[in-house]
Amino acid sequence: MNFSDIVNRLKLNKDLPDEELILLIDSDEANEPLFAAADEIRRKIYSDEVYIRGLVEFSNICKNNCYYCGIRCGNKKAVRYRLSKEDILDCCAEGYALGFRTFVLQGGEDPHFTDEVMCDIVSSIRSLYPDCAITLSVGERSKESYQSYFDAGANRFLLRHETASEEHYRHLHPDDLSLENRKKCLFDLKEIGFQVGSGFMVDSPYQTTRNLVADLRFLQTLQPDMIGIGPFIRHEDTPFAEFESGSLYKTLRLVSILRLMFPYALIPSTTALGTIHPQGREMGLKAGANVVMPNLSPKRVREHYMLYDNKICTDEEAAESVEKLKNKVACAGYRVVTARGDVKKDCSR
Ligand code: 5AD
């Protein structure tokens, strides 16, 4: 099999047939040509720049019961917390001083954070930091709710679709959740004018390679500005406690495939990648990722936002160690920059 030839066609803007995508996703021999091509394209568009986002995990209370997730409502062992508006603003102040120009507010689907509460927080951040991007990651809401967050000053929204296959979706989620609504939310967000991020887990239970191809096809339809992926990692207090963690190299190959299919996308090298391998973050950058999202949450709550076992909340993960992070990124051959880091242009090809 000539993997370089397939990779070259992908690089040259050719839409590969499913069978060739499957080969790339599943073959270790594709690693080197994929990583090299993805790095070339990322450097062409984003140079060696790595954008940093300050992540504020503001609540681990969630009304949903997704089978894979450690903060599912059915996990009675999770120690629950919720940050106040003041806590969140303190995180932003600390982040701003450290050079962050994007704040990502992420939380479970916590009913306490009504539209009124969300808009109050967002508009306060907006008026204090007019030069910063505000990213929300608060799950599924109505289009009217999303519009109100946008009007309050939020710019970006992260909502992974998790899986684009109906059948696979049912393996991962309880009956009260639907893929149809998830997708609707993503298109609503786009219509409103958010920069939209989506994505999926790699090697989640019952996932087939065809499911992953369906994820790529869905993203081709959505044309997101940001794409986040990471390996599935088991959490001991979920129904998926006995499943194996996802493959590092398959995840990296998918990062590269995404870079080639969506050259302009903002692609984070995710915490999950850093959790399954000590150099996972750096490997993600070398495979085509161009964003990292250090943790700005108050130290006392970090260990409780446990989506999966052993989620790293070490020094290097933390926003206050941004100098260490800069060194690590430099060692990998890239450069952390202080910038909002908006998408360079629409990622349609
Ligand atoms: N392993 C890896 N990623 C997970 N997420 C949730 N649970 C897990 C897990 N067990 C991811 C989901 C979600 C994001 C915030 O974290 O994709 O969208």
Tab-separated table of C-alpha atoms and ligand atoms in Angstrom:
chain	number	residue	atom	x	y	z
A	1	MET	CA	0.000	0.000	0.000
A	2	ASN	CA	1.400	3.403	-0.957
A	3	PHE	CA	0.393	5.608	1.944
A	4	SER	CA	2.392	8.601	0.686
A	5	ASP	CA	0.313	8.641	-2.458
A	6	ILE	CA	-2.977	8.607	-0.538
A	7	VAL	CA	-1.740	11.298	1.842
A	8	ASN	CA	-0.614	13.425	-1.085
A	9	ARG	CA	-4.018	13.292	-2.653
A	10	LEU	CA	-5.612	14.314	0.627
A	11	LYS	CA	-3.121	17.177	0.895
A	12	LEU	CA	-3.929	18.300	-2.634
A	13	ASN	CA	-7.469	18.973	-1.637
A	14	LYS	CA	-8.866	15.728	-2.968
A	15	ASP	CA	-11.802	14.196	-1.197
A	16	LEU	CA	-10.774	10.621	-0.507
A	17	PRO	CA	-13.251	7.756	-0.785
A	18	ASP	CA	-14.294	6.106	2.493
A	19	GLU	CA	-12.096	3.072	1.883
A	20	GLU	CA	-8.942	5.180	1.685
A	21	LEU	CA	-9.865	7.177	4.778
A	22	ILE	CA	-10.335	3.872	6.594
A	23	LEU	CA	-6.856	2.774	5.530
A	24	LEU	CA	-5.310	5.994	6.828
A	25	ILE	CA	-7.191	5.843	10.122
A	26	ASP	CA	-6.268	2.208	10.785
A	27	SER	CA	-2.672	1.883	9.555
A	28	ASP	CA	0.403	2.643	11.642
A	29	GLU	CA	2.382	2.812	8.370
A	30	ALA	CA	0.467	5.985	7.555
A	31	ASN	CA	1.886	7.806	10.602
A	32	GLU	CA	4.963	9.441	9.150
A	33	PRO	CA	3.518	10.645	5.830
A	34	LEU	CA	0.398	11.924	7.594
A	35	PHE	CA	2.239	13.799	10.358
A	36	ALA	CA	4.669	15.374	7.854
A	37	ALA	CA	1.927	16.524	5.466
A	38	ALA	CA	-0.242	17.880	8.291
A	39	ASP	CA	2.684	19.803	9.779
A	40	GLU	CA	3.507	21.294	6.390
A	41	ILE	CA	-0.059	22.544	5.929
A	42	ARG	CA	-0.370	23.892	9.491
A	43	ARG	CA	2.901	25.832	9.063
A	44	LYS	CA	1.735	27.225	5.735
A	45	ILE	CA	-1.418	28.642	7.323
A	46	TYR	CA	-0.605	29.220	10.989
A	47	SER	CA	3.194	29.319	10.825
A	48	ASP	CA	4.675	27.912	14.050
A	49	GLU	CA	2.132	29.703	16.244
A	50	VAL	CA	0.306	27.924	19.034
A	51	TYR	CA	-2.729	29.670	20.508
A	52	ILE	CA	-3.483	29.297	24.181
A	53	ARG	CA	-6.950	29.305	25.737
A	54	GLY	CA	-7.623	29.681	29.430
A	55	LEU	CA	-10.053	26.957	30.441
A	56	VAL	CA	-12.409	27.669	33.332
A	57	GLU	CA	-14.257	24.513	34.349
A	58	PHE	CA	-16.975	26.362	36.204
A	59	SER	CA	-19.337	23.536	37.205
A	60	ASN	CA	-19.194	19.759	37.255
A	61	ILE	CA	-22.910	19.452	37.936
A	62	CYS	CA	-24.676	17.854	34.983
A	63	LYS	CA	-28.237	16.783	34.349
A	64	ASN	CA	-27.141	14.334	31.667
A	65	ASN	CA	-26.114	10.744	32.166
A	66	CYS	CA	-23.796	9.993	29.218
A	67	TYR	CA	-22.317	6.536	29.736
A	68	TYR	CA	-18.710	7.576	29.106
A	69	CYS	CA	-18.475	10.690	31.248
A	70	GLY	CA	-17.201	10.915	34.808
A	71	ILE	CA	-19.441	13.863	35.725
A	72	ARG	CA	-22.639	12.122	34.541
A	73	CYS	CA	-25.497	12.727	36.975
A	74	GLY	CA	-25.595	9.028	37.871
A	75	ASN	CA	-22.086	9.121	39.337
A	76	LYS	CA	-22.862	9.532	43.012
A	77	LYS	CA	-19.188	9.421	43.934
A	78	ALA	CA	-18.323	12.648	42.119
A	79	VAL	CA	-17.740	15.577	44.468
A	80	ARG	CA	-19.834	18.340	42.934
A	81	TYR	CA	-18.934	22.017	42.762
A	82	ARG	CA	-20.088	25.177	41.093
A	83	LEU	CA	-18.057	28.381	40.788
A	84	SER	CA	-19.631	31.744	41.560
A	85	LYS	CA	-19.534	34.654	39.149
A	86	GLU	CA	-16.828	36.200	41.338
A	87	ASP	CA	-14.751	33.000	41.149
A	88	ILE	CA	-15.056	32.999	37.374
A	89	LEU	CA	-14.077	36.662	37.094
A	90	ASP	CA	-11.066	36.004	39.343
A	91	CYS	CA	-9.988	33.213	36.966
A	92	CYS	CA	-10.248	35.608	34.029
A	93	ALA	CA	-8.228	38.294	35.838
A	94	GLU	CA	-5.504	35.796	36.599
A	95	GLY	CA	-5.605	34.511	33.038
A	96	TYR	CA	-5.439	37.964	31.519
A	97	ALA	CA	-2.351	38.811	33.586
A	98	LEU	CA	-0.748	35.586	32.345
A	99	GLY	CA	-1.346	36.574	28.718
A	100	PHE	CA	-4.540	34.685	27.886
A	101	ARG	CA	-6.792	36.439	25.374
A	102	THR	CA	-9.408	33.692	25.109
A	103	PHE	CA	-11.440	32.432	28.036
A	104	VAL	CA	-13.268	29.150	27.678
A	105	LEU	CA	-16.104	28.664	30.136
A	106	GLN	CA	-16.877	24.965	30.233
A	107	GLY	CA	-19.287	23.139	32.466
A	108	GLY	CA	-21.727	20.291	32.767
A	109	GLU	CA	-25.347	20.999	31.850
A	110	ASP	CA	-26.013	22.629	35.202
A	111	PRO	CA	-29.570	24.032	35.556
A	112	HIS	CA	-28.316	26.695	37.963
A	113	PHE	CA	-26.730	28.489	35.005
A	114	THR	CA	-29.909	29.834	33.456
A	115	ASP	CA	-29.773	32.219	30.508
A	116	GLU	CA	-29.974	35.118	32.908
A	117	VAL	CA	-27.035	33.869	34.980
A	118	MET	CA	-24.966	33.018	31.870
A	119	CYS	CA	-25.617	36.381	30.212
A	120	ASP	CA	-24.697	38.251	33.368
A	121	ILE	CA	-21.357	36.425	33.540
A	122	VAL	CA	-20.642	36.788	29.820
A	123	SER	CA	-21.476	40.494	29.685
A	124	SER	CA	-19.286	41.202	32.717
A	125	ILE	CA	-16.328	39.446	31.088
A	126	ARG	CA	-17.067	41.241	27.832
A	127	SER	CA	-16.979	44.685	29.422
A	128	LEU	CA	-13.862	43.953	31.497
A	129	TYR	CA	-11.923	42.387	28.594
A	130	PRO	CA	-13.084	43.900	25.295
A	131	ASP	CA	-9.970	42.542	23.545
A	132	CYS	CA	-10.614	38.910	24.509
A	133	ALA	CA	-12.609	36.121	22.927
A	134	ILE	CA	-15.207	34.416	25.102
A	135	THR	CA	-15.844	30.769	24.340
A	136	LEU	CA	-18.728	28.864	25.901
A	137	SER	CA	-19.001	25.110	26.300
A	138	VAL	CA	-22.220	24.562	28.178
A	139	GLY	CA	-23.993	21.902	26.156
A	140	GLU	CA	-27.354	21.784	24.446
A	141	ARG	CA	-29.659	24.791	24.788
A	142	SER	CA	-32.373	26.406	22.695
A	143	LYS	CA	-31.514	28.678	19.784
A	144	GLU	CA	-32.957	31.614	21.735
A	145	SER	CA	-30.624	30.868	24.634
A	146	TYR	CA	-27.613	30.685	22.340
A	147	GLN	CA	-28.653	33.964	20.728
A	148	SER	CA	-28.805	35.642	24.138
A	149	TYR	CA	-25.249	34.490	24.982
A	150	PHE	CA	-24.057	35.797	21.632
A	151	ASP	CA	-25.765	39.138	22.215
A	152	ALA	CA	-24.170	39.312	25.671
A	153	GLY	CA	-20.754	39.098	24.023
A	154	ALA	CA	-19.767	35.450	23.591
A	155	ASN	CA	-17.897	34.734	20.340
A	156	ARG	CA	-17.252	31.024	20.179
A	157	PHE	CA	-18.971	27.822	21.222
A	158	LEU	CA	-17.640	24.304	21.704
A	159	LEU	CA	-20.028	21.381	21.426
A	160	ARG	CA	-18.569	18.068	20.344
A	161	HIS	CA	-21.014	15.989	18.374
A	162	GLU	CA	-19.337	12.932	20.024
A	163	THR	CA	-20.401	10.579	17.208
A	164	ALA	CA	-22.255	11.249	13.967
A	165	SER	CA	-23.681	7.764	13.680
A	166	GLU	CA	-27.188	7.249	15.011
A	167	GLU	CA	-26.535	3.670	16.026
A	168	HIS	CA	-23.272	4.463	17.776
A	169	TYR	CA	-24.849	7.482	19.460
A	170	ARG	CA	-27.359	5.148	21.147
A	171	HIS	CA	-24.504	3.070	22.584
A	172	LEU	CA	-23.066	6.152	24.285
A	173	HIS	CA	-26.123	8.047	25.487
A	174	PRO	CA	-29.355	7.439	27.404
A	175	ASP	CA	-32.719	7.726	25.669
A	176	ASP	CA	-33.469	11.310	26.673
A	177	LEU	CA	-30.627	12.610	24.518
A	178	SER	CA	-30.662	12.674	20.738
A	179	LEU	CA	-28.104	13.071	17.982
A	180	GLU	CA	-30.675	15.021	16.021
A	181	ASN	CA	-30.860	17.711	18.687
A	182	ARG	CA	-27.089	17.770	19.075
A	183	LYS	CA	-26.685	18.447	15.369
A	184	LYS	CA	-29.470	21.032	15.403
A	185	CYS	CA	-27.662	22.893	18.198
A	186	LEU	CA	-24.481	23.021	16.114
A	187	PHE	CA	-26.245	24.438	13.067
A	188	ASP	CA	-28.160	26.934	15.253
A	189	LEU	CA	-24.881	28.146	16.724
A	190	LYS	CA	-23.405	28.605	13.271
A	191	GLU	CA	-26.426	30.487	12.032
A	192	ILE	CA	-26.253	32.875	14.972
A	193	GLY	CA	-22.659	33.707	14.051
A	194	PHE	CA	-20.598	31.885	16.654
A	195	GLN	CA	-17.245	30.429	15.678
A	196	VAL	CA	-18.238	26.825	16.259
A	197	GLY	CA	-16.194	23.894	17.484
A	198	SER	CA	-17.197	20.268	17.312
A	199	GLY	CA	-15.435	16.942	17.585
A	200	PHE	CA	-15.503	13.404	18.873
A	201	MET	CA	-13.756	10.788	20.971
A	202	VAL	CA	-11.473	8.233	19.341
A	203	ASP	CA	-11.995	4.570	20.250
A	204	SER	CA	-15.059	5.192	22.351
A	205	PRO	CA	-16.872	1.928	23.179
A	206	TYR	CA	-18.538	0.204	20.187
A	207	GLN	CA	-16.996	2.678	17.718
A	208	THR	CA	-16.057	1.290	14.302
A	209	THR	CA	-13.740	2.894	11.765
A	210	ARG	CA	-16.811	3.520	9.599
A	211	ASN	CA	-18.248	5.536	12.479
A	212	LEU	CA	-15.098	7.672	12.405
A	213	VAL	CA	-15.523	8.207	8.673
A	214	ALA	CA	-19.093	9.316	9.392
A	215	ASP	CA	-17.638	11.816	11.885
A	216	LEU	CA	-15.378	13.229	9.172
A	217	ARG	CA	-18.284	13.424	6.729
A	218	PHE	CA	-20.446	15.191	9.293
A	219	LEU	CA	-17.686	17.741	9.886
A	220	GLN	CA	-17.485	18.307	6.119
A	221	THR	CA	-21.153	19.287	6.227
A	222	LEU	CA	-20.846	21.417	9.351
A	223	GLN	CA	-17.566	23.129	8.372
A	224	PRO	CA	-16.628	24.013	11.962
A	225	ASP	CA	-13.966	26.578	12.849
A	226	MET	CA	-12.588	24.421	15.664
A	227	ILE	CA	-12.297	20.653	15.945
A	228	GLY	CA	-11.440	18.910	19.213
A	229	ILE	CA	-10.729	15.220	19.425
A	230	GLY	CA	-9.154	12.999	22.034
A	231	PRO	CA	-8.900	9.336	22.911
A	232	PHE	CA	-11.697	7.821	24.977
A	233	ILE	CA	-10.408	7.180	28.499
A	234	ARG	CA	-12.348	5.014	30.931
A	235	HIS	CA	-13.723	6.399	34.163
A	236	GLU	CA	-14.036	3.868	36.956
A	237	ASP	CA	-17.424	5.101	38.159
A	238	THR	CA	-19.223	4.897	34.805
A	239	PRO	CA	-20.866	2.015	32.926
A	240	PHE	CA	-17.795	2.011	30.633
A	241	ALA	CA	-15.337	1.361	33.486
A	242	GLU	CA	-14.115	-1.867	31.881
A	243	PHE	CA	-13.367	-0.523	28.398
A	244	GLU	CA	-9.831	0.064	27.110
A	245	SER	CA	-8.515	3.563	26.551
A	246	GLY	CA	-8.230	4.836	22.990
A	247	SER	CA	-5.154	4.519	20.818
A	248	LEU	CA	-2.633	7.357	20.930
A	249	TYR	CA	-1.492	6.906	17.340
A	250	LYS	CA	-4.972	6.522	15.892
A	251	THR	CA	-5.881	9.802	17.584
A	252	LEU	CA	-2.759	11.454	16.167
A	253	ARG	CA	-3.523	10.152	12.671
A	254	LEU	CA	-7.005	11.621	12.961
A	255	VAL	CA	-5.561	14.971	14.059
A	256	SER	CA	-3.480	14.931	10.868
A	257	ILE	CA	-6.390	13.867	8.681
A	258	LEU	CA	-8.450	16.715	10.162
A	259	ARG	CA	-5.650	19.213	9.486
A	260	LEU	CA	-5.507	18.074	5.851
A	261	MET	CA	-9.274	18.042	5.355
A	262	PHE	CA	-9.820	21.317	7.258
A	263	PRO	CA	-6.588	23.269	6.737
A	264	TYR	CA	-7.848	26.427	8.470
A	265	ALA	CA	-9.371	24.752	11.514
A	266	LEU	CA	-8.249	25.523	15.038
A	267	ILE	CA	-7.365	22.104	16.416
A	268	PRO	CA	-6.421	21.697	20.078
A	269	SER	CA	-3.910	19.212	21.321
A	270	THR	CA	-6.248	17.994	24.033
A	271	THR	CA	-5.865	17.152	27.702
A	272	ALA	CA	-6.949	13.582	26.919
A	273	LEU	CA	-3.948	13.214	24.590
A	274	GLY	CA	-1.713	14.518	27.364
A	275	THR	CA	-3.298	12.076	29.789
A	276	ILE	CA	-2.628	8.883	27.815
A	277	HIS	CA	1.004	9.757	27.070
A	278	PRO	CA	3.479	12.055	28.865
A	279	GLN	CA	4.401	13.667	25.532
A	280	GLY	CA	0.904	13.407	24.075
A	281	ARG	CA	0.382	17.150	23.904
A	282	GLU	CA	3.617	17.716	21.965
A	283	MET	CA	2.867	14.799	19.670
A	284	GLY	CA	-0.523	16.342	18.933
A	285	LEU	CA	1.132	19.611	17.906
A	286	LYS	CA	3.536	17.756	15.630
A	287	ALA	CA	0.594	15.932	14.057
A	288	GLY	CA	-1.108	19.206	13.093
A	289	ALA	CA	-2.783	20.669	16.195
A	290	ASN	CA	-2.309	24.401	16.827
A	291	VAL	CA	-4.099	25.157	20.105
A	292	VAL	CA	-3.584	24.240	23.760
A	293	MET	CA	-6.027	24.895	26.563
A	294	PRO	CA	-4.381	25.115	29.975
A	295	ASN	CA	-6.510	25.018	33.096
A	296	LEU	CA	-7.410	28.325	34.746
A	297	SER	CA	-9.878	26.875	37.259
A	298	PRO	CA	-9.150	27.480	40.950
A	299	LYS	CA	-6.787	24.800	42.275
A	300	ARG	CA	-9.305	23.548	44.851
A	301	VAL	CA	-11.779	22.341	42.202
A	302	ARG	CA	-9.428	21.026	39.510
A	303	GLU	CA	-9.372	17.458	40.732
A	304	HIS	CA	-13.178	17.321	40.684
A	305	TYR	CA	-13.650	18.017	36.978
A	306	MET	CA	-12.828	14.368	36.321
A	307	LEU	CA	-14.307	13.445	32.966
A	308	TYR	CA	-12.118	10.312	32.938
A	309	ASP	CA	-9.575	8.553	35.173
A	310	ASN	CA	-6.214	10.242	35.833
A	311	LYS	CA	-7.114	13.421	33.956
A	312	ILE	CA	-3.961	15.448	34.286
A	313	CYS	CA	-4.122	18.451	36.555
A	314	THR	CA	-0.406	18.745	37.052
A	315	ASP	CA	1.681	21.872	36.980
A	316	GLU	CA	2.225	21.870	33.262
A	317	GLU	CA	-1.501	21.645	32.665
A	318	ALA	CA	-2.107	24.715	34.721
A	319	ALA	CA	-2.387	28.169	33.264
A	320	GLU	CA	-0.097	29.591	35.950
A	321	SER	CA	2.720	27.466	34.521
A	322	VAL	CA	2.483	29.140	31.172
A	323	GLU	CA	6.273	29.632	31.142
A	324	LYS	CA	6.817	25.879	31.428
A	325	LEU	CA	4.268	25.340	28.709
A	326	LYS	CA	6.069	27.809	26.456
A	327	ASN	CA	9.278	25.834	26.902
A	328	LYS	CA	7.623	22.532	26.138
A	329	VAL	CA	5.986	23.949	23.016
A	330	ALA	CA	9.309	25.466	21.938
A	331	CYS	CA	11.022	22.099	22.382
A	332	ALA	CA	8.419	20.590	20.074
A	333	GLY	CA	9.310	23.228	17.439
A	334	TYR	CA	6.470	25.733	17.872
A	335	ARG	CA	5.817	29.068	19.567
A	336	VAL	CA	3.126	30.062	22.063
A	337	VAL	CA	1.647	33.427	21.157
A	338	THR	CA	-0.544	35.846	23.085
A	339	ALA	CA	-3.329	36.536	20.663
A	340	ARG	CA	-7.030	35.961	20.446
A	341	GLY	CA	-6.199	33.381	17.826
A	342	ASP	CA	-9.272	33.604	15.652
A	343	VAL	CA	-9.719	31.219	12.762
A	344	LYS	CA	-7.633	32.523	9.820
A	345	LYS	CA	-10.516	32.216	7.456
A	346	ASP	CA	-13.533	30.078	6.762
A	347	CYS	CA	-12.314	26.517	6.712
A	348	SER	CA	-14.303	25.465	3.663
A	349	ARG	CA	-12.034	24.410	0.854
B	1	5AD	N1	-12.835	10.003	27.748
B	1	5AD	C1	-12.435	10.952	26.889
B	1	5AD	N2	-13.117	12.080	26.652
B	1	5AD	C2	-14.251	12.276	27.359
B	1	5AD	N3	-15.137	13.275	27.339
B	1	5AD	C3	-16.109	13.004	28.225
B	1	5AD	N4	-15.872	11.823	28.814
B	1	5AD	C4	-14.726	11.342	28.298
B	1	5AD	C5	-13.967	10.167	28.467
B	1	5AD	N5	-14.353	9.208	29.323
B	1	5AD	C6	-15.039	14.390	26.391
B	1	5AD	C7	-16.329	14.525	25.592
B	1	5AD	C8	-16.808	15.918	25.927
B	1	5AD	C9	-15.552	16.614	26.376
B	1	5AD	C10	-15.758	17.798	27.248
B	1	5AD	O1	-14.845	15.600	27.075
B	1	5AD	O2	-16.020	14.419	24.199
B	1	5AD	O3	-17.404	16.585	24.859
